[in-house]
Amino acid sequence: MKEFLLIFRRDLVTTTAQQSPAEMQDMLKPWQDWMGSLAARQALANPGNRLSNDGRVVKSGNLVTNGPYVEIKEGIGGYIIVRAASIDEATELAKGCPIMLIGGNVEVRAVVPMDSNG
Amino acid sequence: MQEQGLIPHLFRTEYSKIIAVLCKAFGMEYIALAEDIASDTFLQAAETWGMKGLPANPVAWLYAVAKNKAIDAIKRNALFTKKIAPELIQSTEINCEPEIDLSGQNIIDSQLQMMFAICHPSIPAEAQVGLCLNLLCGFGADEVADAFLTNRETIYKRLARAKEKLKSEHIILCLPAASEINNRLARVLTALYLLFSEGYYSSSQNATVRKELCVEAMRLTHMLVDNEQTSTPQSNALLALMCFHSSRFEARINEEGDQILYHEQDERLWNTELISHGEFYMCQASKGNEVSKFHLEAAIAFWHTQKTDTPEKWDNILQLYNRLLITEYSPAAALNRTYALAKANGIQEAIKEAELLKLDGNHLYHALLGDLYSNIDYAKAITHLTKAAGLAKNAAEKNLILKKAAAINTGNPSKAQEYLIKS
């Protein structure tokens, strides 16, 4: 089995795309059920984290900007690590992700093991 | 209590106390000597009491005899020079008799320390539960073998090897240092959890033995909770879990020793006192932010003490199973989650998820699918239940599954539908 990072992206900028506290509450169950489903299949290697919208970007010359969303609206909202036999299987796992319910997307990336040249 | 039943009863309650105190006084390398002295004490009780009648205070009699035997053994053995003498030289007060302190407090302290010794990292996990029964609950090798449905020979060897390890590793009877206590306590809690589960879910038909395992596991967990250093949120959560589960003990097994499914249980038989004890320890466990596996399982067990069959109840249980699985996977949790999913989100979703579980060799997996299909697809339900019956580990489980299959065949699927694996 290999490990894959699932990166959840969504619109962090457009005001109308932001969720109200009530909408966020409604999203809780789909997320918990989806994560529980992955765990029940022994496919969840690491439950990862949710990320706050607030952020900084440090660029060369120690130039600091507020947030990663200067050029694009989309930012990373969270990530998990799944266990799968292949990238295709990992992609299948990503298909049920609730980020899609709010117009977001999932990037699936193989984790390169320490002892590999990738 | 009748004289005849008294010695076995005292053996169960006092034998392990004497062993713990003697091991504490002698050191774990003299565990065999401690066992000999404790056994001899009971032998002498059986002979003397039979001829002369019961002493006024049988427990005090046992302690006095054990103490004398211990002192004799020390004097007789090289133990005196090897173990005690160096200490005496350092000590200012010259006392020829080592202290054999059979006071209540020292018994509790010694037994608590014995738990940590048994669950030392150098002792294999599969031996720890058996050692607990043997050294802390007064179970003989035969009784341990009975409880685990293993033959006496295997258990005897396993116990002997583990005791050899206790000796050779020079494990000292003491509580771990504050910096280590959480790590070491985790192993103790796991052993007690396994001991309780062995009683609660065991396939053994002997309901008396099973109940005894649960009672002993709870007694030992109580000792942890009663001690300030070991009364952590996790210890309290484990005790809450045990209280909630055992509140249904009388209701879940009938007179023939067969399991009664959760929805068929007579809730009047649920022990409300144990449920409220569970709630008390759950409150104690909630001090702090820690949410361990025991907290989650205790919360699930709590919901099962609520008979109302509402969607809220099942969604709460589902969310707890989700978190439990994220914390630590187990096939039982995966199957129980799927059952909760059926109750909270609907049978179709549960079937879809069940088929992704890859637990094809597990009889409970097929029993669950048999249930989920029972109102939807008779043929599939029967196929799964037949598979489940073929994979069942013992006659009792097989009977339960065949009963369900029969209920479906006679067109009464509602009887078979509600099936909780951990009933």
XYZ file of C-alpha atoms in Angstrom:
541
model
C 0.000 0.000 0.000
C 1.138 3.522 -0.810
C 0.239 6.819 0.769
C -1.380 9.736 -1.027
C -1.920 13.293 0.097
C -5.403 14.614 -0.607
C -5.377 18.393 -0.722
C -8.742 20.114 -0.445
C -9.012 23.411 -2.285
C -11.851 25.880 -2.344
C -12.595 29.507 -3.024
C -11.279 31.450 -0.044
C -11.844 34.930 -1.454
C -15.247 35.557 -3.082
C -17.635 36.770 -0.368
C -20.674 34.910 -1.693
C -18.692 31.669 -1.732
C -17.974 31.831 2.030
C -20.086 29.745 4.344
C -22.194 30.977 7.227
C -21.718 29.320 10.624
C -24.983 27.417 10.044
C -23.790 26.169 6.649
C -20.482 25.145 8.188
C -22.413 23.222 10.855
C -24.352 21.426 8.103
C -21.077 20.386 6.468
C -19.848 18.748 9.643
C -21.793 15.509 9.258
C -20.808 14.859 5.607
C -17.142 15.351 6.528
C -17.350 13.132 9.604
C -19.224 10.424 7.696
C -16.730 10.548 4.815
C -13.677 10.382 7.098
C -15.331 7.602 9.095
C -16.013 5.722 5.871
C -12.338 5.986 4.830
C -11.255 4.853 8.295
C -13.682 1.908 8.232
C -11.994 0.767 5.003
C -8.559 1.151 6.631
C -7.817 3.757 3.971
C -7.141 6.683 6.300
C -3.408 6.907 7.039
C -3.562 10.295 8.732
C -6.649 12.414 9.497
C -4.661 15.537 8.585
C -5.910 18.989 9.499
C -8.247 21.778 8.582
C -6.508 25.046 7.824
C -7.546 28.542 8.833
C -8.210 31.075 6.074
C -5.689 33.430 7.590
C -2.161 33.011 6.250
C 1.063 34.602 5.161
C 3.314 33.973 2.185
C 7.043 34.565 2.455
C 8.729 35.199 -0.884
C 12.336 35.631 -1.874
C 13.895 38.714 -0.358
C 11.772 38.031 2.760
C 8.819 39.746 1.155
C 5.741 38.876 3.197
C 2.241 39.038 1.768
C -1.094 38.413 3.414
C -2.542 35.101 2.357
C -1.701 32.929 -0.600
C -4.575 34.302 -2.686
C -3.161 37.209 -4.580
C -3.214 35.703 -8.031
C -5.855 33.007 -7.531
C -9.004 32.783 -5.422
C -8.506 29.172 -4.569
C -6.630 28.104 -1.457
C -5.962 25.027 0.588
C -8.671 24.378 3.172
C -7.260 21.172 4.549
C -5.586 17.867 3.844
C -5.547 14.200 4.809
C -3.328 11.239 3.894
C -4.958 8.106 2.509
C -3.672 4.599 1.948
C -4.282 3.018 -1.469
C -2.728 0.503 -3.880
C -2.453 2.998 -6.739
C -3.138 6.593 -7.677
C -6.313 5.394 -9.416
C -7.574 3.821 -6.216
C -6.662 6.981 -4.271
C -8.573 9.021 -6.850
C -11.624 6.790 -6.332
C -11.398 7.501 -2.593
C -11.286 11.249 -3.289
C -14.518 11.097 -5.306
C -16.733 11.055 -2.223
C -15.116 14.121 -0.646
C -17.635 16.699 0.656
C -15.453 19.620 -0.529
C -17.179 19.072 -3.878
C -20.523 19.968 -2.280
C -19.284 23.571 -1.939
C -17.612 23.774 -5.326
C -14.125 22.845 -4.165
C -11.762 20.225 -5.555
C -9.316 17.577 -4.380
C -5.756 17.219 -5.578
C -4.367 13.690 -5.240
C -0.582 13.385 -4.909
C 1.531 10.324 -4.189
C 3.778 10.666 -1.147
C 7.374 9.823 -2.069
C 8.794 7.462 0.558
C 11.968 8.569 2.340
C 14.134 5.860 0.746
C 12.967 6.482 -2.820
C 14.285 8.827 -5.478
C 10.752 9.438 -6.565
C -21.402 -18.635 54.146
C -21.154 -22.426 54.426
C -17.817 -23.775 55.562
C -17.438 -25.775 52.343
C -17.789 -22.783 50.096
C -15.716 -20.519 52.297
C -12.231 -21.712 51.357
C -12.731 -21.423 47.566
C -14.287 -18.004 48.153
C -11.382 -16.849 50.330
C -8.934 -18.335 47.857
C -10.419 -16.149 45.125
C -10.319 -12.982 47.236
C -7.253 -13.451 49.494
C -4.743 -15.601 47.567
C -3.758 -12.799 45.197
C -3.484 -10.282 48.042
C -1.036 -12.500 49.901
C 0.999 -12.996 46.709
C 1.176 -9.271 45.993
C 2.282 -8.401 49.522
C 4.905 -11.185 49.580
C 6.261 -10.220 46.161
C 6.503 -6.658 47.391
C 8.439 -7.790 50.489
C 10.696 -10.365 48.767
C 11.060 -8.895 45.272
C 9.572 -10.321 42.083
C 12.434 -12.807 41.688
C 10.875 -14.750 44.575
C 7.468 -14.991 42.936
C 7.527 -18.814 43.061
C 8.249 -18.716 46.793
C 5.366 -16.280 47.280
C 3.038 -18.615 45.377
C 4.202 -21.599 47.435
C 3.603 -19.802 50.712
C 0.138 -18.647 49.639
C -0.796 -22.161 48.465
C 0.571 -23.765 51.648
C -1.451 -21.323 53.721
C -4.670 -22.421 52.053
C -3.691 -26.063 52.338
C -3.148 -25.627 56.046
C -6.478 -23.814 56.348
C -8.280 -26.687 54.666
C -6.695 -29.227 57.040
C -6.978 -27.228 60.251
C -10.431 -25.755 59.753
C -11.767 -29.167 58.797
C -10.581 -30.662 62.084
C -10.892 -27.805 64.547
C -13.655 -25.748 63.017
C -13.545 -22.225 61.677
C -11.432 -19.592 63.395
C -13.227 -16.466 64.588
C -11.713 -14.388 61.819
C -10.709 -16.601 58.878
C -9.048 -13.807 56.882
C -6.910 -12.706 59.842
C -6.030 -16.374 60.388
C -4.846 -16.690 56.780
C -2.763 -13.534 57.007
C -1.163 -14.623 60.286
C -0.274 -18.062 58.908
C 1.035 -16.612 55.639
C 3.108 -14.110 57.572
C 4.631 -16.816 59.776
C 5.396 -18.980 56.790
C 6.995 -16.030 55.044
C 9.171 -15.236 58.040
C 10.166 -18.893 58.354
C 11.020 -19.042 54.696
C 13.189 -15.976 54.953
C 15.039 -17.355 57.922
C 15.456 -20.722 56.307
C 16.462 -19.574 52.891
C 19.564 -17.923 51.716
C 17.141 -15.168 50.871
C 17.948 -13.647 54.242
C 21.608 -13.099 53.563
C 21.228 -12.320 49.874
C 18.332 -9.978 49.932
C 17.640 -8.621 53.372
C 21.026 -8.467 55.061
C 22.586 -5.755 52.848
C 19.644 -3.553 53.623
C 19.937 -4.203 57.335
C 23.547 -3.148 57.366
C 22.591 0.215 55.932
C 19.668 0.593 58.258
C 20.260 2.117 61.678
C 17.540 0.104 63.349
C 18.349 -3.568 63.533
C 15.300 -5.602 62.915
C 15.702 -9.274 62.146
C 12.249 -9.685 60.689
C 11.476 -8.128 57.326
C 8.132 -6.483 57.281
C 5.282 -8.602 55.985
C 2.598 -5.955 56.103
C -0.849 -7.393 55.420
C -2.702 -4.201 56.261
C -5.471 -3.063 53.944
C -3.454 -0.155 52.578
C -0.366 -2.215 51.823
C -2.501 -4.879 50.128
C -4.038 -2.255 47.845
C -0.671 -0.625 47.130
C 0.970 -3.972 46.394
C -1.817 -5.102 44.081
C -1.758 -1.801 42.222
C 2.009 -2.110 41.785
C 1.551 -5.719 40.717
C -0.701 -4.491 37.873
C 2.117 -2.317 36.586
C 4.645 -5.141 36.960
C 2.424 -7.528 34.956
C 1.925 -4.910 32.255
C 5.640 -4.140 32.033
C 6.734 -3.607 28.386
C 8.922 -6.736 28.541
C 5.904 -9.004 29.157
C 4.136 -10.024 25.934
C 0.634 -8.555 25.661
C -1.026 -11.962 25.198
C 0.411 -13.087 28.540
C -0.659 -9.987 30.464
C -4.369 -10.749 30.651
C -3.688 -14.315 31.833
C -1.191 -13.055 34.403
C -3.741 -10.554 35.713
C -6.214 -13.392 36.241
C -3.596 -15.605 37.827
C -1.754 -13.154 40.080
C -4.415 -10.532 40.767
C -7.680 -12.473 40.662
C -6.674 -15.853 42.091
C -7.526 -17.841 38.937
C -5.655 -21.126 38.570
C -4.182 -22.153 35.199
C -7.270 -24.344 34.582
C -9.617 -21.441 35.130
C -7.556 -19.125 32.935
C -7.618 -21.804 30.209
C -11.411 -22.100 30.627
C -11.862 -18.372 30.278
C -9.816 -18.198 27.082
C -11.072 -21.488 25.592
C -7.450 -22.580 25.373
C -5.983 -25.801 26.685
C -4.380 -25.913 30.099
C -0.952 -26.816 28.722
C -0.712 -23.691 26.548
C -1.829 -21.408 29.372
C 0.464 -23.090 31.865
C 3.470 -22.583 29.592
C 2.495 -19.019 28.799
C 2.137 -18.130 32.491
C 5.400 -19.867 33.409
C 7.317 -18.058 30.663
C 5.865 -14.704 31.677
C 6.735 -15.291 35.342
C 10.257 -16.260 34.321
C 10.418 -12.902 32.548
C 9.152 -11.047 35.633
C 12.035 -12.654 37.534
C 14.770 -12.231 34.955
C 13.936 -8.619 34.144
C 14.252 -7.756 37.862
C 10.965 -5.933 37.759
C 10.424 -4.094 41.010
C 6.998 -3.661 42.547
C 6.460 0.080 42.563
C 4.395 2.680 40.767
C 6.179 4.138 37.730
C 7.652 7.623 38.047
C 5.289 10.503 37.292
C 7.001 11.097 33.940
C 6.317 7.541 32.779
C 2.989 6.868 34.414
C 0.807 7.700 31.407
C 2.694 5.368 29.072
C 2.755 2.558 31.561
C -0.865 3.131 32.564
C -1.927 2.823 28.925
C -0.714 -0.789 28.928
C -2.500 -1.538 32.195
C -5.740 -0.071 30.850
C -5.430 -2.103 27.646
C -4.960 -5.327 29.632
C -7.996 -4.540 31.813
C -10.034 -3.626 28.729
C -9.114 -6.978 27.155
C -9.933 -8.802 30.388
C -13.371 -7.177 30.480
C -14.006 -7.827 26.771
C -13.010 -11.446 27.202
C -15.818 -11.723 29.731
C -18.331 -9.570 27.905
C -17.931 -10.825 24.341
C -16.350 -14.208 25.029
C -17.681 -17.148 23.119
C -17.487 -19.232 26.291
C -20.925 -20.619 27.145
C -20.172 -20.478 30.832
C -22.017 -17.330 31.915
C -20.631 -17.556 35.463
C -17.022 -17.482 34.281
C -17.776 -14.645 31.886
C -19.424 -12.546 34.537
C -16.549 -13.186 36.900
C -14.065 -11.852 34.337
C -16.105 -8.660 34.011
C -16.398 -8.265 37.774
C -12.652 -8.769 38.249
C -11.766 -6.319 35.455
C -14.033 -3.750 37.109
C -12.550 -4.396 40.551
C -9.034 -3.774 39.241
C -10.093 -0.666 37.296
C -11.770 0.627 40.467
C -8.410 0.295 42.219
C -6.824 2.529 39.561
C -9.588 5.098 39.889
C -9.328 5.080 43.704
C -5.647 6.015 43.576
C -4.832 9.646 42.952
C -1.838 8.918 40.706
C -3.675 6.492 38.454
C -7.129 8.094 38.423
C -6.666 9.706 35.001
C -9.455 10.672 32.583
C -8.681 7.478 30.623
C -8.995 5.245 33.706
C -12.329 6.855 34.538
C -13.513 6.516 30.942
C -12.636 2.813 30.979
C -14.554 2.299 34.204
C -17.547 4.198 32.775
C -17.422 1.947 29.700
C -17.411 -1.152 31.901
C -20.323 0.149 34.033
C -22.487 0.925 30.977
C -21.775 -2.413 29.337
C -22.224 -4.521 32.429
C -25.525 -2.777 33.221
C -26.955 -4.945 30.437
C -25.223 -8.137 31.494
C -28.339 -9.859 32.906
C -30.457 -8.807 29.944
C -28.178 -10.008 27.166
C -27.826 -13.689 28.065
C -30.757 -16.023 28.682
C -30.911 -18.983 31.043
C -29.403 -21.276 28.421
C -26.414 -18.971 28.016
C -27.584 -17.781 24.566
C -27.125 -14.183 23.592
C -30.207 -11.984 23.405
C -30.092 -9.323 20.715
C -30.073 -5.704 21.804
C -33.537 -4.815 20.522
C -35.043 -7.910 22.135
C -33.591 -7.225 25.565
C -35.924 -6.627 28.475
C -34.779 -3.214 29.611
C -36.285 -3.837 33.047
C -33.309 -6.130 33.549
C -30.861 -3.315 32.842
C -29.080 -2.328 36.027
C -29.897 1.356 36.586
C -27.456 1.622 39.465
C -24.556 0.637 37.208
C -25.789 3.066 34.549
C -25.666 5.929 37.058
C -22.237 4.822 38.244
C -21.159 4.914 34.595
C -22.499 8.457 34.277
C -20.531 9.486 37.366
C -17.236 8.110 36.027
C -17.983 9.607 32.611
C -18.180 13.030 34.291
C -14.868 12.353 36.037
C -13.387 11.307 32.677
C -14.488 14.573 31.070
C -12.174 16.696 33.218
C -9.577 17.926 30.768
C -9.617 17.885 26.981
C -8.524 14.342 26.321
C -10.793 12.173 24.170
C -9.330 8.678 24.157
C -10.600 5.489 22.596
C -12.092 4.621 25.996
C -13.993 7.925 26.102
C -15.501 7.229 22.681
C -16.403 3.642 23.520
C -17.894 4.715 26.837
C -20.024 7.313 25.045
C -21.207 4.654 22.569
C -22.020 2.314 25.459
C -23.906 5.162 27.149
C -26.144 5.619 24.099
C -26.903 1.922 24.193
C -28.299 2.340 27.685
C -30.913 4.658 26.143
C -33.695 2.453 24.832
C -35.347 5.112 22.646
C -34.803 4.387 18.965
C -34.480 7.909 17.526
C -32.477 9.087 14.497
C -30.566 11.466 16.824
C -29.425 8.561 18.948
C -28.130 6.648 15.941
C -26.470 9.681 14.405
C -24.672 10.295 17.695
C -23.536 6.677 17.722
C -22.444 6.947 14.070
C -20.356 10.062 14.775
C -18.735 8.353 17.758
C -17.853 5.331 15.631
C -16.457 7.671 12.951
C -14.155 9.228 15.535
C -13.280 5.876 17.065
C -12.241 4.492 13.675
C -10.182 7.582 12.907
C -8.432 7.081 16.280
C -7.955 3.337 15.922
C -9.265 0.865 13.336
C -10.810 -2.427 14.364
C -13.049 -4.750 12.319
C -15.677 -4.714 15.096
C -15.813 -0.908 15.049
C -16.039 -0.894 11.223
C -18.996 -3.315 11.320
C -20.769 -1.523 14.155
C -20.312 1.779 12.353
C -22.030 0.280 9.327
C -24.969 -0.795 11.474
C -25.239 2.727 12.920
C -24.982 4.095 9.367
C -27.990 1.993 8.347
C -29.995 3.347 11.279
C -28.891 6.969 10.803
C -28.449 7.383 7.027
C -30.469 4.517 5.569
C -29.972 0.899 4.559
C -28.950 1.570 0.938
C -26.002 3.740 1.966
C -24.985 1.173 4.575
C -25.010 -1.681 2.039
C -22.876 0.349 -0.360
C -20.350 1.074 2.382
C -20.462 -2.455 3.801
C -19.402 -3.854 0.448
C -16.260 -1.707 0.547
C -15.133 -3.115 3.900
C -13.119 -6.086 2.608
C -13.991 -8.275 5.580
C -15.055 -11.275 3.506
C -13.600 -13.843 5.931
C -15.441 -12.393 8.944
C -18.697 -14.127 9.945
C -20.059 -10.962 11.567
C -19.543 -9.118 8.293
C -21.814 -11.593 6.501
C -24.279 -11.568 9.394
C -24.493 -7.789 9.050
C -24.986 -7.903 5.262
C -27.577 -10.645 5.790
C -29.440 -8.239 8.046
C -29.135 -5.233 5.794
C -30.492 -7.231 2.850
C -33.265 -8.923 4.831
C -35.958 -6.439 3.843
C -34.585 -5.762 0.361
C -33.313 -8.926 -1.230
C -34.206 -12.252 0.396
C -31.883 -14.328 -1.760
C -28.860 -12.175 -0.980
C -29.762 -12.091 2.703
C -29.901 -15.880 2.855
C -26.621 -16.223 0.929
C -24.815 -13.957 3.390
C -26.359 -15.590 6.447
C -25.390 -19.037 5.153
C -21.830 -17.809 4.665
C -21.891 -16.313 8.154
C -23.097 -19.597 9.674
C -20.300 -21.450 7.879
C -17.676 -19.031 9.230
C -19.096 -18.809 12.782
C -16.591 -19.608 15.489
C -18.834 -21.647 17.773
C -22.200 -23.371 18.007
C -23.887 -20.510 19.871
C -23.038 -17.952 17.199
C -23.984 -20.374 14.466
C -27.385 -20.977 16.111
C -28.042 -17.275 16.419
C -27.294 -16.761 12.712
C -29.402 -19.736 11.638
C -32.294 -18.407 13.722
C -32.086 -15.165 11.795
C -32.020 -17.006 8.485
C -35.069 -18.996 9.556
C -36.886 -15.794 10.548
C -36.296 -14.407 7.057
C -37.447 -17.645 5.448
C -40.710 -17.594 7.359
C -41.345 -14.093 6.079
C -40.791 -12.353 9.369
C -37.760 -10.270 8.516
C -38.483 -7.578 11.082
C -37.441 -10.062 13.754
C -34.124 -10.538 12.048
C -33.549 -7.024 10.903
C -32.359 -5.259 13.972
C -29.152 -6.938 14.769
C -26.445 -5.283 16.665
C -23.152 -7.091 16.582
C -22.211 -5.847 20.001
C -25.663 -6.452 21.404
